[in-house]
Coordinates of C-alpha atoms in Angstrom, one line a residue:
M1 CA 34.2 -30.7 -14.0
T2 CA 36.5 -30.8 -17.3
T3 CA 35.1 -29.3 -20.8
T4 CA 35.6 -29.4 -23.8
K5 CA 35.1 -26.1 -25.6
I6 CA 32.0 -25.7 -27.6
N7 CA 30.9 -22.8 -30.2
P8 CA 27.0 -22.0 -29.1
Q9 CA 24.4 -22.9 -31.7
P10 CA 21.1 -21.9 -31.3
K11 CA 18.9 -25.0 -31.5
T12 CA 15.1 -24.4 -32.1
L13 CA 12.7 -26.1 -29.3
H14 CA 9.0 -26.3 -29.8
A15 CA 8.5 -26.2 -25.8
V16 CA 10.3 -26.4 -23.2
V17 CA 9.6 -26.8 -19.4
I18 CA 11.4 -25.0 -16.4
R19 CA 11.8 -25.3 -13.1
F20 CA 13.5 -22.7 -10.6
V21 CA 13.4 -24.0 -6.7
G22 CA 15.1 -22.6 -3.4
D23 CA 14.1 -21.4 0.3
S24 CA 10.8 -19.4 0.4
G25 CA 13.2 -16.5 0.9
D26 CA 15.3 -17.0 -2.4
G27 CA 12.3 -15.2 -4.7
M28 CA 11.8 -18.2 -6.9
Q29 CA 7.8 -17.1 -7.8
L30 CA 9.0 -13.9 -8.5
T31 CA 11.8 -15.4 -10.5
G32 CA 9.2 -17.9 -12.3
T33 CA 6.7 -15.1 -12.7
Q34 CA 9.0 -13.0 -14.5
F35 CA 10.2 -15.2 -16.3
S36 CA 6.6 -16.6 -17.4
D37 CA 5.5 -12.6 -18.0
T38 CA 8.2 -12.0 -20.5
S39 CA 7.7 -15.1 -22.6
A40 CA 4.2 -13.9 -22.5
M41 CA 5.0 -10.7 -24.1
F42 CA 7.1 -12.6 -26.8
G43 CA 3.9 -14.4 -27.6
N44 CA 4.7 -18.0 -26.3
D45 CA 1.9 -19.9 -25.2
I46 CA 2.6 -20.7 -21.2
A47 CA 1.2 -22.6 -18.1
T48 CA 2.3 -22.1 -14.9
F49 CA 2.4 -24.2 -11.5
P50 CA 3.7 -22.7 -8.4
N51 CA 4.5 -24.7 -5.3
Y52 CA 4.5 -23.0 -2.4
P53 CA 5.1 -24.9 1.4
A54 CA 2.9 -25.1 3.6
E55 CA 5.0 -23.2 6.3
I56 CA 4.9 -19.3 6.6
R57 CA 8.7 -19.4 6.6
A58 CA 9.9 -23.2 7.2
P59 CA 13.3 -23.5 8.6
Q60 CA 16.0 -22.1 6.1
G61 CA 17.7 -25.1 4.0
S62 CA 14.7 -28.0 5.1
L63 CA 13.4 -30.3 2.5
Y64 CA 9.7 -29.1 3.6
G65 CA 10.8 -25.2 3.1
V66 CA 11.6 -25.8 -0.7
S67 CA 9.5 -23.4 -2.8
G68 CA 9.1 -24.1 -6.4
F69 CA 7.6 -22.2 -9.7
Q70 CA 7.4 -24.5 -12.5
V71 CA 6.9 -22.8 -16.3
H72 CA 5.9 -24.6 -19.6
I73 CA 6.6 -22.5 -22.7
G74 CA 6.2 -23.4 -26.5
S75 CA 5.7 -22.3 -30.1
V76 CA 2.6 -25.0 -29.6
E77 CA -0.4 -25.6 -27.7
I78 CA 0.0 -25.7 -24.1
N79 CA -2.6 -27.2 -21.7
T80 CA -0.2 -28.0 -18.6
P81 CA 3.0 -26.6 -16.8
G82 CA 4.3 -30.5 -17.8
D83 CA 5.6 -33.2 -16.2
E84 CA 9.3 -33.7 -16.7
V85 CA 12.2 -30.7 -16.5
D86 CA 14.2 -29.8 -19.3
L87 CA 16.3 -27.3 -16.8
L88 CA 16.2 -27.5 -12.9
V89 CA 17.3 -24.1 -11.0
A90 CA 18.4 -25.2 -7.8
M91 CA 19.3 -22.8 -5.3
N92 CA 20.3 -25.1 -2.4
P93 CA 21.0 -28.2 -1.5
A94 CA 17.2 -29.2 -0.6
G95 CA 15.8 -27.9 -3.8
L96 CA 18.0 -30.4 -5.8
K97 CA 17.1 -32.9 -3.9
T98 CA 13.3 -32.8 -3.8
N99 CA 13.2 -31.7 -7.5
L100 CA 15.6 -34.5 -9.4
H101 CA 13.5 -37.1 -10.2
A102 CA 11.6 -34.5 -12.5
V103 CA 14.8 -33.7 -14.7
K104 CA 14.9 -35.6 -17.9
P105 CA 18.2 -37.7 -18.1
G106 CA 20.7 -35.4 -20.0
H107 CA 19.5 -32.3 -19.3
T108 CA 20.4 -29.3 -17.6
I109 CA 20.7 -28.5 -14.3
I110 CA 21.8 -24.6 -12.6
V111 CA 23.0 -24.7 -8.8
D112 CA 24.8 -22.3 -6.8
T113 CA 27.3 -23.8 -5.5
D114 CA 27.7 -21.5 -2.7
A115 CA 24.9 -23.0 -1.0
F116 CA 26.0 -26.4 -0.7
T117 CA 27.8 -26.3 2.3
K118 CA 27.8 -28.9 5.1
K119 CA 25.4 -27.5 6.6
N120 CA 23.0 -27.2 3.9
L121 CA 23.8 -30.6 2.9
D122 CA 22.5 -32.1 6.4
K123 CA 19.7 -30.3 6.0
A124 CA 18.7 -32.0 3.0
Q125 CA 19.4 -35.4 4.2
Y126 CA 22.7 -35.6 1.8
D127 CA 25.6 -38.1 3.3
T128 CA 28.4 -36.6 0.7
N129 CA 27.8 -33.7 -1.7
P130 CA 26.1 -34.7 -4.8
L131 CA 28.1 -32.3 -6.9
Q132 CA 30.9 -34.7 -6.3
D133 CA 29.8 -38.1 -6.0
G134 CA 29.1 -38.8 -9.3
S135 CA 25.2 -39.3 -8.6
L136 CA 24.4 -36.2 -10.8
E137 CA 26.7 -38.0 -14.0
N138 CA 23.2 -38.1 -15.7
Y139 CA 22.5 -34.6 -16.1
Q140 CA 24.7 -31.8 -17.3
V141 CA 25.3 -29.9 -14.6
I142 CA 26.2 -26.0 -14.6
E143 CA 28.2 -25.3 -11.2
V144 CA 27.8 -21.8 -10.7
A145 CA 28.5 -19.7 -7.1
M146 CA 26.1 -17.1 -8.0
T147 CA 25.8 -15.9 -4.3
S148 CA 29.6 -14.8 -4.5
L149 CA 29.1 -13.3 -8.1
T150 CA 26.3 -11.5 -6.8
K151 CA 28.2 -9.9 -4.0
E152 CA 31.3 -8.8 -6.3
A153 CA 28.6 -7.8 -8.8
L154 CA 27.1 -5.3 -6.0
K155 CA 30.1 -4.6 -4.0
D156 CA 30.4 -0.5 -5.3
I157 CA 26.8 -0.1 -5.1
E158 CA 25.7 2.3 -1.7
G159 CA 22.9 1.8 0.5
L160 CA 22.5 -2.2 0.4
D161 CA 23.3 -4.3 3.9
N162 CA 24.4 -7.8 3.2
K163 CA 20.8 -9.3 3.3
S164 CA 19.5 -7.6 0.3
I165 CA 22.7 -8.2 -1.8
T166 CA 22.3 -11.5 -0.8
R167 CA 18.6 -12.0 -1.8
S168 CA 19.0 -10.5 -5.1
K169 CA 20.9 -13.6 -6.4
N170 CA 17.4 -14.9 -7.6
M171 CA 18.2 -12.2 -10.6
F172 CA 21.2 -13.6 -11.8
A173 CA 19.7 -17.0 -12.3
L174 CA 16.8 -15.3 -13.9
G175 CA 19.7 -13.3 -16.4
M176 CA 21.2 -17.0 -17.2
V177 CA 18.2 -18.4 -17.8
Y178 CA 17.0 -15.6 -20.1
W179 CA 20.0 -15.8 -22.5
M180 CA 19.6 -19.5 -22.7
Y181 CA 16.5 -19.4 -23.8
N182 CA 16.9 -16.0 -26.1
R183 CA 14.4 -13.7 -23.5
S184 CA 14.8 -10.4 -23.5
T185 CA 15.5 -8.6 -20.3
D186 CA 13.7 -5.1 -20.9
H187 CA 10.6 -6.0 -19.4
T188 CA 11.8 -7.4 -15.9
I189 CA 13.8 -3.8 -15.9
D190 CA 11.0 -2.5 -16.2
F191 CA 9.2 -4.2 -13.2
F192 CA 11.9 -3.3 -11.0
K193 CA 11.6 0.6 -12.2
K194 CA 7.8 0.4 -11.0
K195 CA 8.3 -2.0 -8.1
F196 CA 11.4 0.2 -6.4
S197 CA 10.5 3.4 -8.0
T198 CA 11.2 4.9 -4.6
K199 CA 14.4 2.7 -4.6
P200 CA 16.6 3.3 -6.6
E201 CA 19.6 1.6 -5.1
L202 CA 17.2 -1.3 -5.3
I203 CA 16.6 -0.7 -9.2
E204 CA 20.1 -0.5 -10.3
A205 CA 21.2 -3.2 -7.8
N206 CA 18.8 -6.0 -9.2
T207 CA 19.1 -4.7 -12.9
K208 CA 23.1 -4.9 -12.5
V209 CA 22.3 -8.5 -11.5
L210 CA 20.1 -9.3 -13.7
N211 CA 22.6 -8.3 -16.5
T212 CA 25.3 -10.1 -14.7
G213 CA 23.7 -13.4 -15.3
Y214 CA 22.9 -12.8 -18.9
Y215 CA 27.0 -12.0 -19.8
F216 CA 27.7 -14.3 -17.4
A217 CA 25.6 -17.4 -19.2
E218 CA 27.0 -16.7 -22.9
T219 CA 30.0 -16.4 -21.8
L220 CA 29.9 -19.5 -19.9
E221 CA 31.6 -22.5 -22.1
L222 CA 29.6 -25.1 -20.0
I223 CA 26.2 -24.0 -22.2
P224 CA 26.1 -25.8 -25.4
N225 CA 23.3 -23.8 -26.7
S226 CA 21.1 -21.3 -26.3
Y227 CA 17.4 -22.0 -27.4
G228 CA 14.7 -20.5 -29.5
V229 CA 11.3 -21.0 -28.9
A230 CA 9.2 -19.3 -31.5
P231 CA 5.9 -17.7 -30.8
A232 CA 2.8 -19.9 -30.5
K233 CA -0.4 -19.1 -33.3
M234 CA -2.8 -18.1 -31.5
A235 CA -6.5 -16.3 -32.3
P236 CA -5.9 -12.8 -33.1
G237 CA -6.9 -10.2 -30.2
T238 CA -5.2 -8.9 -26.9
Y239 CA -3.7 -11.0 -24.7
R240 CA -2.2 -10.9 -20.9
I241 CA -0.9 -13.8 -18.6
I242 CA -3.3 -14.0 -15.8
M243 CA -3.0 -16.1 -13.0
G244 CA -6.8 -18.2 -12.1
N245 CA -7.4 -16.2 -8.7
T246 CA -7.2 -12.7 -10.4
A247 CA -8.9 -14.3 -13.6
T248 CA -12.1 -15.2 -11.0
A249 CA -12.2 -11.8 -9.9
W250 CA -12.2 -10.0 -12.7
G251 CA -14.9 -12.6 -14.0
F252 CA -16.9 -11.0 -11.1
L253 CA -16.0 -7.3 -12.3
A254 CA -17.2 -7.7 -15.5
A255 CA -20.7 -9.7 -14.1
S256 CA -21.6 -6.9 -12.3
E257 CA -21.0 -4.3 -14.8
K258 CA -23.2 -6.2 -16.9
S259 CA -25.7 -6.9 -14.7
G260 CA -25.9 -3.2 -13.0
L261 CA -25.1 -4.2 -9.3
D262 CA -22.8 -3.2 -6.9
L263 CA -20.2 -5.8 -6.1
F264 CA -19.8 -7.1 -2.6
L265 CA -17.3 -9.4 -1.2
G266 CA -17.5 -10.7 2.6
S267 CA -14.3 -12.7 2.8
Y268 CA -12.1 -14.1 5.8
P269 CA -8.7 -15.0 4.3
I270 CA -8.0 -18.2 3.8
T271 CA -5.1 -20.0 1.5
P272 CA -5.3 -20.2 -1.5
A273 CA -8.6 -18.2 -2.0
S274 CA -7.1 -14.9 -0.4
D275 CA -6.2 -13.5 -3.9
I276 CA -9.3 -12.9 -4.8
L277 CA -10.0 -10.5 -2.0
H278 CA -6.8 -9.1 -2.4
E279 CA -7.6 -8.3 -6.0
L280 CA -11.2 -7.3 -5.7
A281 CA -9.7 -4.6 -2.7
K282 CA -8.1 -3.0 -5.8
H283 CA -11.3 -1.4 -7.6
Q284 CA -13.2 0.6 -5.1
H285 CA -13.4 2.7 -8.2
F286 CA -15.8 0.2 -9.9
G287 CA -18.0 0.3 -7.4
V288 CA -16.7 -3.0 -5.8
K289 CA -17.2 -3.2 -1.6
T290 CA -14.9 -5.3 0.0
F291 CA -14.9 -6.5 3.5
Q292 CA -12.5 -8.7 5.4
A293 CA -14.5 -10.6 8.1
E294 CA -13.7 -11.7 11.4
D295 CA -14.3 -15.4 10.4
E296 CA -15.5 -18.0 7.6
I297 CA -19.5 -17.2 9.4
A298 CA -19.1 -13.9 9.4
G299 CA -18.2 -13.2 5.8
I300 CA -21.2 -15.4 4.1
T301 CA -23.5 -13.9 6.4
S302 CA -22.4 -10.3 5.7
A303 CA -22.7 -11.3 1.5
I304 CA -26.2 -12.6 2.6
G305 CA -27.3 -9.3 3.6
A306 CA -26.0 -7.5 0.9
S307 CA -27.8 -9.3 -1.4
F308 CA -30.9 -8.9 0.7
A309 CA -30.1 -5.4 -0.2
G310 CA -29.5 -5.6 -3.8
N311 CA -26.0 -6.5 -4.8
L312 CA -24.3 -8.9 -6.5
A313 CA -23.2 -10.9 -3.2
I314 CA -19.3 -13.0 -3.3
T315 CA -17.5 -15.3 -0.6
T316 CA -14.7 -16.9 -1.3
T317 CA -12.8 -19.7 0.8
S318 CA -11.4 -22.4 1.0
G319 CA -12.0 -26.5 2.0
P320 CA -12.3 -26.0 6.0
G321 CA -13.7 -22.9 5.3
L322 CA -16.5 -24.1 3.3
A323 CA -17.7 -26.6 6.1
L324 CA -18.0 -23.5 8.5
K325 CA -20.4 -21.8 6.0
G326 CA -22.6 -24.6 5.4
E327 CA -25.2 -23.3 8.0
A328 CA -25.6 -20.0 6.5
L329 CA -25.4 -21.5 2.8
G330 CA -28.7 -23.3 3.8
L331 CA -30.0 -20.3 4.7
A332 CA -29.4 -18.2 1.7
M333 CA -30.5 -21.7 -0.1
M334 CA -33.9 -21.0 2.1
I335 CA -34.8 -17.5 1.7
E336 CA -34.1 -18.2 -2.0
M337 CA -31.3 -15.4 -2.3
P338 CA -28.8 -14.7 -4.6
I339 CA -25.2 -15.6 -3.6
V340 CA -22.0 -17.1 -5.3
V341 CA -19.3 -18.9 -2.8
V342 CA -16.1 -19.3 -4.4
N343 CA -14.1 -22.7 -2.9
V344 CA -10.9 -22.9 -3.7
Q345 CA -10.2 -26.5 -3.3
R346 CA -7.1 -27.4 -1.2
G347 CA -5.6 -30.7 0.5
G348 CA -7.8 -32.0 3.3
P349 CA -9.6 -32.8 5.5
S350 CA -9.1 -30.9 8.5
T351 CA -5.9 -28.0 7.9
G352 CA -4.6 -30.7 5.8
L353 CA -2.3 -29.7 2.4
P354 CA -3.0 -25.7 2.8
T355 CA -0.7 -25.3 -0.2
K356 CA -1.4 -28.0 -2.0
T357 CA -4.4 -29.1 -4.7
E358 CA -6.9 -31.3 -4.5
Q359 CA -10.4 -32.3 -5.7
S360 CA -11.9 -33.4 -2.5
D361 CA -14.8 -30.7 -1.9
L362 CA -17.3 -31.7 -4.3
L363 CA -19.5 -33.9 -2.2
Q364 CA -19.0 -31.5 0.5
A365 CA -20.5 -28.3 -1.7
L366 CA -23.3 -30.9 -2.7
Y367 CA -24.4 -32.2 -0.1
G368 CA -23.0 -30.4 3.1
R369 CA -25.8 -28.9 4.3
N370 CA -28.6 -30.5 6.8
G371 CA -32.1 -31.2 5.3
E372 CA -33.3 -30.9 1.4
S373 CA -30.4 -28.0 0.1
P374 CA -30.1 -28.5 -3.5
I375 CA -28.2 -25.9 -4.8
I376 CA -26.1 -25.0 -8.2
V377 CA -22.4 -26.3 -8.1
I378 CA -20.4 -25.4 -11.0
A379 CA -16.4 -25.8 -11.7
A380 CA -13.7 -24.1 -13.7
S381 CA -11.0 -25.7 -15.4
T382 CA -8.1 -23.5 -16.7
P383 CA -7.1 -20.3 -15.1
A384 CA -8.0 -18.3 -18.0
N385 CA -11.7 -19.6 -17.7
C386 CA -11.8 -19.1 -14.3
F387 CA -13.0 -15.6 -15.8
D388 CA -15.8 -17.3 -17.7
F389 CA -17.3 -19.2 -14.8
A390 CA -17.2 -16.6 -12.2
Y391 CA -19.5 -14.7 -14.8
Q392 CA -21.4 -17.6 -15.5
A393 CA -21.9 -18.3 -12.1
S394 CA -22.9 -14.5 -11.6
K395 CA -25.5 -14.9 -14.6
L396 CA -26.8 -18.4 -12.7
T397 CA -27.5 -17.1 -9.7
L398 CA -28.8 -13.6 -10.2
E399 CA -31.4 -15.2 -12.7
H400 CA -31.9 -18.4 -11.2
M401 CA -32.6 -17.0 -7.1
T402 CA -30.3 -19.4 -5.4
P403 CA -26.7 -19.8 -4.0
V404 CA -24.1 -20.9 -6.7
V405 CA -20.8 -22.9 -5.7
L406 CA -18.2 -22.3 -7.9
L407 CA -15.4 -24.7 -7.6
T408 CA -11.9 -23.7 -8.7
D409 CA -8.8 -25.6 -6.7
G410 CA -5.1 -24.2 -5.9
Y411 CA -3.7 -25.9 -9.2
I412 CA -5.4 -23.4 -11.7
A413 CA -5.8 -20.2 -8.8
N414 CA -2.5 -20.2 -8.4
G415 CA -1.5 -20.5 -11.8
S416 CA -1.4 -19.1 -15.3
A417 CA -2.0 -18.7 -18.9
P418 CA -2.5 -16.4 -21.6
W419 CA -6.3 -14.8 -21.2
K420 CA -8.0 -13.5 -24.2
I421 CA -8.7 -9.6 -23.0
K422 CA -12.7 -9.2 -23.1
S423 CA -15.2 -6.5 -23.8
V424 CA -18.1 -6.7 -21.1
K425 CA -20.2 -5.4 -24.2
D426 CA -19.8 -9.2 -26.0
M427 CA -20.4 -11.2 -22.8
P428 CA -23.8 -12.7 -22.2
E429 CA -26.3 -11.0 -21.2
I430 CA -27.8 -10.6 -17.3
K431 CA -31.1 -10.8 -16.6
T432 CA -31.8 -9.8 -12.5
N433 CA -35.2 -10.6 -10.7
I434 CA -35.7 -6.8 -9.0
I435 CA -39.3 -5.8 -9.0
H436 CA -38.6 -1.7 -8.5
E437 CA -42.7 -1.1 -7.4
Y438 CA -45.3 -2.8 -5.7
Q439 CA -47.7 -4.5 -8.3
E440 CA -51.2 -5.2 -7.7
G441 CA -51.3 -9.2 -6.2
W442 CA -48.0 -9.2 -5.3
H443 CA -46.5 -12.1 -3.1
P444 CA -42.6 -12.5 -2.2
Y445 CA -42.6 -16.4 -3.4
D446 CA -44.4 -15.7 -6.7
R447 CA -42.3 -17.5 -9.3
D448 CA -41.4 -17.4 -13.2
E449 CA -43.4 -19.9 -14.8
D450 CA -39.9 -21.3 -16.3
T451 CA -37.2 -21.2 -14.2
L452 CA -39.4 -20.8 -10.8
A453 CA -36.8 -17.8 -9.4
R454 CA -38.9 -15.8 -7.6
S455 CA -39.4 -12.2 -7.7
W456 CA -36.2 -10.0 -5.2
A457 CA -38.0 -7.2 -3.9
I458 CA -35.2 -4.3 -2.3
P459 CA -35.8 -3.3 1.3
G460 CA -37.2 0.3 1.3
T461 CA -39.3 -0.5 -1.5
P462 CA -42.8 0.8 -1.2
G463 CA -45.1 -1.8 -0.1
L464 CA -42.7 -4.8 -1.0
E465 CA -42.1 -5.3 2.6
H466 CA -41.8 -8.8 3.2
R467 CA -39.9 -11.3 5.7
V468 CA -37.1 -13.7 5.4
G469 CA -35.2 -15.8 7.4
G470 CA -34.3 -19.4 8.3
L471 CA -37.7 -21.1 9.1
E472 CA -40.2 -22.9 6.2
K473 CA -41.9 -20.4 4.1
D474 CA -45.6 -20.0 3.0
R475 CA -45.2 -20.8 -0.9
V476 CA -46.8 -17.6 -1.4
S477 CA -46.5 -15.4 1.1
G478 CA -43.0 -15.9 2.7
N479 CA -44.7 -16.2 5.9
V480 CA -43.0 -18.8 8.4
S481 CA -45.4 -22.1 8.3
Y482 CA -45.4 -25.4 9.5
V483 CA -48.1 -26.7 7.3
P484 CA -46.7 -30.5 6.4
D485 CA -47.7 -30.4 2.8
N486 CA -46.9 -27.1 2.1
H487 CA -43.3 -27.9 3.6
E488 CA -43.2 -30.9 1.6
Y489 CA -44.2 -28.4 -1.5
M490 CA -41.6 -26.1 -0.7
V491 CA -38.8 -29.0 -1.0
K492 CA -39.8 -30.2 -4.2
I493 CA -39.9 -27.4 -5.6
R494 CA -36.6 -26.0 -4.8
A495 CA -35.0 -29.1 -6.2
E496 CA -37.3 -28.6 -9.5
K497 CA -36.0 -25.2 -9.6
I498 CA -32.2 -26.6 -9.5
K499 CA -33.4 -28.8 -12.1
R500 CA -34.9 -26.2 -15.1
V501 CA -31.2 -24.9 -14.5
Q502 CA -30.2 -27.7 -17.4
N503 CA -32.5 -25.5 -19.5
S504 CA -29.8 -22.8 -19.3
I505 CA -26.2 -24.6 -19.3
P506 CA -24.6 -25.9 -22.1
E507 CA -24.8 -29.5 -23.5
L508 CA -22.2 -32.0 -22.6
K509 CA -19.4 -31.9 -25.7
S510 CA -17.2 -35.3 -26.2
E511 CA -13.4 -33.6 -27.3
F512 CA -11.4 -35.6 -30.5
I513 CA -14.4 -38.3 -31.3
D514 CA -18.5 -38.6 -30.4
E515 CA -18.1 -42.8 -30.0
G516 CA -15.6 -45.3 -29.3
E517 CA -13.6 -47.7 -27.0
L518 CA -12.7 -45.6 -24.3
L519 CA -14.4 -42.1 -22.8
V520 CA -12.1 -40.5 -20.2
I521 CA -14.3 -38.4 -18.0
G522 CA -13.0 -35.2 -15.8
W523 CA -14.5 -31.8 -14.0
G524 CA -13.3 -28.9 -13.0
G525 CA -8.5 -28.6 -12.8
T526 CA -8.3 -31.6 -13.8
F527 CA -8.7 -30.6 -17.9
G528 CA -5.2 -29.3 -19.3
S529 CA -4.0 -32.7 -17.8
L530 CA -6.0 -34.6 -19.3
Y531 CA -6.3 -33.1 -22.6
S532 CA -2.7 -33.0 -22.8
A533 CA -2.5 -37.2 -22.3
I534 CA -5.6 -38.0 -24.7
K535 CA -4.1 -35.7 -27.6
S536 CA -0.4 -37.7 -27.2
I537 CA -1.8 -41.0 -27.0
R538 CA -3.8 -40.5 -30.1
E539 CA -0.9 -39.4 -31.5
K540 CA 0.5 -43.1 -31.0
G541 CA -1.9 -44.2 -33.1
Y542 CA -4.6 -45.4 -30.0
T543 CA -7.9 -43.0 -31.7
S544 CA -10.8 -44.8 -30.0
I545 CA -10.5 -42.3 -27.0
G546 CA -12.3 -39.3 -26.2
L547 CA -12.6 -36.9 -23.5
A548 CA -16.1 -35.2 -21.6
H549 CA -15.1 -32.8 -19.5
F550 CA -17.9 -31.3 -17.0
N551 CA -18.0 -27.9 -15.6
Y552 CA -21.7 -28.4 -14.3
I553 CA -22.0 -30.5 -11.5
N554 CA -25.5 -29.4 -10.5
P555 CA -27.7 -29.8 -12.3
L556 CA -25.8 -32.2 -15.0
P557 CA -26.1 -31.3 -18.3
K558 CA -29.1 -32.8 -19.4
N559 CA -27.6 -35.2 -22.7
T560 CA -25.3 -37.0 -19.8
E561 CA -26.8 -40.0 -20.3
E562 CA -26.5 -40.0 -24.1
V563 CA -23.0 -38.9 -24.2
L564 CA -21.9 -41.7 -22.1
K565 CA -24.0 -44.5 -24.1
R566 CA -21.5 -43.9 -27.1
F567 CA -18.4 -45.7 -25.8
K568 CA -17.8 -49.0 -24.2
K569 CA -16.1 -48.3 -21.4
I570 CA -15.9 -45.0 -19.0
I571 CA -13.2 -43.6 -16.6
V572 CA -13.5 -40.9 -14.5
C573 CA -10.2 -39.0 -13.8
E574 CA -10.1 -36.8 -10.3
L575 CA -8.1 -35.5 -7.5
N576 CA -9.5 -36.9 -4.9
N577 CA -11.4 -41.1 -3.5
G578 CA -13.5 -40.8 -6.4
Q579 CA -16.3 -38.1 -5.6
F580 CA -17.6 -37.3 -9.2
A581 CA -17.2 -41.0 -9.8
K582 CA -19.7 -41.4 -6.9
V583 CA -22.3 -38.8 -8.5
L584 CA -22.5 -40.6 -11.7
K585 CA -22.7 -44.2 -10.2
L586 CA -25.5 -42.4 -8.3
N587 CA -27.0 -41.0 -11.5
F588 CA -26.4 -43.3 -13.8
N589 CA -26.3 -46.9 -12.2
D590 CA -26.2 -49.0 -16.1
F591 CA -23.3 -47.6 -16.5
E592 CA -19.7 -49.7 -15.4
I593 CA -18.1 -46.1 -14.1
L594 CA -14.0 -47.1 -13.4
Q595 CA -11.8 -45.0 -11.6
F596 CA -8.7 -43.4 -11.6
N597 CA -7.5 -41.2 -9.0
K598 CA -4.6 -39.1 -7.5
I599 CA -4.5 -37.7 -3.8
Q600 CA -1.2 -36.5 -3.5
G601 CA -1.6 -32.6 -3.2
L602 CA 0.0 -32.7 -6.9
P603 CA -1.9 -32.7 -10.6
F604 CA -1.9 -35.5 -12.7
G605 CA 1.0 -36.2 -14.7
N606 CA 1.0 -36.5 -18.5
E607 CA 2.7 -40.3 -18.8
E608 CA 0.9 -41.3 -15.7
L609 CA -2.9 -41.0 -17.7
I610 CA -1.5 -42.0 -20.7
Q611 CA -0.1 -45.8 -18.9
K612 CA -3.5 -46.2 -17.6
F613 CA -5.2 -45.1 -21.1
K614 CA -3.1 -47.8 -22.7
Q615 CA -4.6 -50.3 -20.5
L616 CA -7.8 -49.8 -21.5
L617 CA -7.6 -49.5 -24.8
K618 CA -5.6 -53.0 -24.7

């Protein structure tokens, strides 16, 4: 490659999308996380998208073993990790091949030339070397022998084996990207000092490689510009970057504190929900009890027992795990005990796509139990508001004495975004139905006149002894009853209890406009994609389009029909084959409900949504 020497001139950008890709062992998740954290510290708005291979350790250099991390930073509002990539950092041929399609023509690709061996090219199914055959001529390719330069930088540091040296090359790439976007290395160096506090040789090695990459980029004549992305304008407050699973865990911690109840999590590890268990296990000092069960059924039944004993009880899972929990979830509904089931959705059916995102568990959450088993179903929509909806799920289950399924998905659970830290004292009040002493005339299934929630009698309280179990209950005493009229009454009263939750949830609001030509409907984790696409298309003159995004699925907000009536066309966009569209058609059959579905293990892209909306707005 021949180049002309260019004097670098800093160039200001409003936003930039960067993707780091390589083998599972190349440290792409750590690299992306460090760049994200540093940008968040700088004040940028941010959204991330980690993309893991399903295999624990796929064959090195294989196409299906590529691990990626995408980050979108900006001085403007950022709602998605972005579609097209401004900078691709590819640590091997497989990473380049599987991600080249996402790079904008004319934009930058950084590659580790040491990885482009005949063996690795064959694994990536390249017939010729793309760095030499002209196939990348539409991009600005920066070829760097990262592995060799890393080894050279660390040759004088003692105590490192060849594997440790080679694994440090991701920090060389990170150093280059830090220089390109005017980021400081200080945050990452502090990270090294904390992570490797007992291994000073690793602190020295990673710091040296990071700085070597930074100064290499500064002196490299192939990079025409360094770029600046100014801090974003956000509401005043203290922020931190947070992953969706972490935010979910913290929401439960806040609810535990606010309600005055101990928090119990009974869970079986499953991708991509396990991080909630990991996070809550760190907080025993807050009175959290975590139990890693031997299977999914033990996880939920332990939580039911903890709820019976007076705890805020949680269990976590993903798609196939929710199927296994179905019978016990029906039990919790039958005995009317408060419990939250978090389902971090992934691609299905069966084992499906364990590390990819999807919204295909909605109907399972609504109907996946025998008999008439209505429960509350809600969905978070961003990494940050996983906190709010974990808190809200806790509030609803405790105040209405019925199970709640909280749906998130792999996209928002593993993604991260800035989160304004909240104080528990400012969170909404949580009232429980616990009774602390016997009162004359008390019965286990006495109900609140407004919510129909039954009272919560804790075992061991004198005078409040009562039965629970899966057999039908007498409407007053709670004893086993086979009386036909009683069964019908109890089925209907449990359904009415769920319907009355409408009085405790906010009404549905339409974004952008209140009435018009086209209403786009989404639910759960598609919010950022839909909001960004509608915002973009409105800026292009298509202004008769609005967004109604649902976080409350069962029951639906009481004004849903009123919102639907105000638009001529309605389209539901979801990452499944039309499950929420089916729910709306079932409840509101006077409306024509159009569908736009994607089932590829990936979130919606901005451009594909815009093209669909344009077709409907012609």
